[in-house]
Amino acid sequence: NKDYHILSFFTKRIRSKDGTPVEIIAPMPKGKTIFGNTFDLYGRDHAGVFDHSRERAKELGTSYIEYTFGSAIYNIIDADSAENVMNHPNLITKGLVYNFLHPFLKTGLLTSTGKKWHARRKMLTPTFHFNILNQFQEIFKTESQKFLQQFEGQDEVTITLHDVIPRFTLNSICETAMGVKLDEMAEKGDRYRENFSQIEECFIRRLSNPLFWGDKLFEMFAAKDYASALDVVHGFSSEIIAKRRDLLKDELDKSSSTQTADDDGFVSKKRFAMLDTLIYAEKDGLIDHSGICEEVDTLMFEGYDTTSIGLIFGLMNMSLNPDKQELCFQEIQEHIDDDLSNLDVSQLNKLKYLEYFMKETMRLFPSVPIMGREAVQETELANGLILPKGAQITIHVFDIHRNAKYWDSPEEFRPERFLPENVQDRHTYAYVPFSAGQRNCIGQKYAMQEMKTLMVVLLKQFKVLKAIDPQKIVFHTGITLRTQDKIRVKLVRRQ
Ligand code: HEM
């Protein structure tokens, strides 16, 4: 705190409530220049940016403070501080870095705050009700079967998960949430995913160079191909919305000509899509077309990319832990019929070990390894720190999940950690793959249901064998968890 005299003209310091030196509560690693930590990421590649936070966590072992040009950053790697922040009523606004997502997602549910966020959350929460999720089960099942059809006739095949899984999750989110089958739009879906990667590339370029934090310089020097990538992803979501509007109109038209006296709710008889809620809300004047677009972009991105990562690492872990894969398989055999006819939500709920397996996967490989908040007013935390207005908070989920304070041999893959008797004495906020508190993930049940379904359908037919060396995995920074190389597994058909 005493260093960086020049920076102090531009950046408000974090104080302590009772005058305790701040560094006793949270250490402050020295920055590379007189501008504090502003340029610490400068020149680092994607792996270097990711490793920076891991190195800090290892070196300091506790939550810490960094100073950059314009803002103090409180970096959280412990469960107590995570709880304080996630449950703080004044800390629901997302951090500055989320502004870099605005050209892509505008201010939908993930990135908005205040009254707008409250209204949208209220509007969308009922669409994740278990009755609706139950209806989606048939789609998850069919999409999982379709996923496996591509390996028909093959007894052994090595697959690149990063190539095949995202197509499955994008198809699933479009059919469930948007009510539109991607079958005839497969190529457009592929282009959506490619251009999404381009958008992410620009996001990282901005993140690692403070000169690009403002819009002007970024647009002048670093936004190559950004506008065209945005056009593609927005074009795709607009087409989905237009298609669903047409389908809904057709359903309404048909039902008014065929309705009988006991037909008391034509839409409820059809499969309901989350997008329908938004379209009906538009009729009631609660949202406009651009609002629908930002929510569709948000749900599509959140719903496909995060579950892809969960499944990619879930299958990788199956391949690396054959004994635990066998436990999952035995459990599946016990509860799910071979023809999958009883693969419904109530049966899925019985697959406890598979659930622990996926939870452990998300502990070691959280799809969202980092989350950010901003103090929009001076805010006191329970540990005695006073964050000035504008301070940024970074919650390092990746480091909390590997913090030896809560996890014995944290690097080891052990689904048994999630047995009820092992969970009860652990800090609740030591495990936050879906965040927690008001801004928690609205799609967590959906995600688990989808991931478990594909696992069941796949494990029934195939054994998953190792095809990579896990020691060679190099993590990259991204909007979500990335690796330098794509992950592969070998599938061998069960006899
Ligand atoms: C394994 C899968 C998933 C993981 C690990 C995950 C994780 C998260 C996390 C950590 C957040 C908080 C982000 C932040 O504060 O920056 C979040 C928010 C959100 N997630 Fe998920 N998510 C998953 C799947 C889904 C799915 C399937 C959907 C939708 C169908 C979804 C929709 C959302 C939305 C809309 C938000 C913003 C909620 C709000 O702020 O009110 N997520 N998710």
Tab-separated table of C-alpha atoms in Angstrom, residues 146 236 287 295 306 309 368 382 456 479 493:
chain	number	residue	atom	x	y	z
A	146	LYS	CA	-27.761	-38.930	-32.113
A	236	PHE	CA	-27.321	-17.002	-35.820
A	287	ILE	CA	-39.162	-6.865	-22.815
A	295	GLU	CA	-31.067	-13.108	-23.350
A	306	THR	CA	-20.025	-24.403	-19.908
A	309	ILE	CA	-16.322	-28.138	-20.744
A	368	VAL	CA	-15.909	-20.863	-15.049
A	382	ALA	CA	-16.677	-9.226	7.199
A	456	VAL	CA	-25.417	-42.667	-19.281
A	479	ILE	CA	-13.892	-16.648	-21.031
A	493	ARG	CA	-17.618	-50.733	-27.696
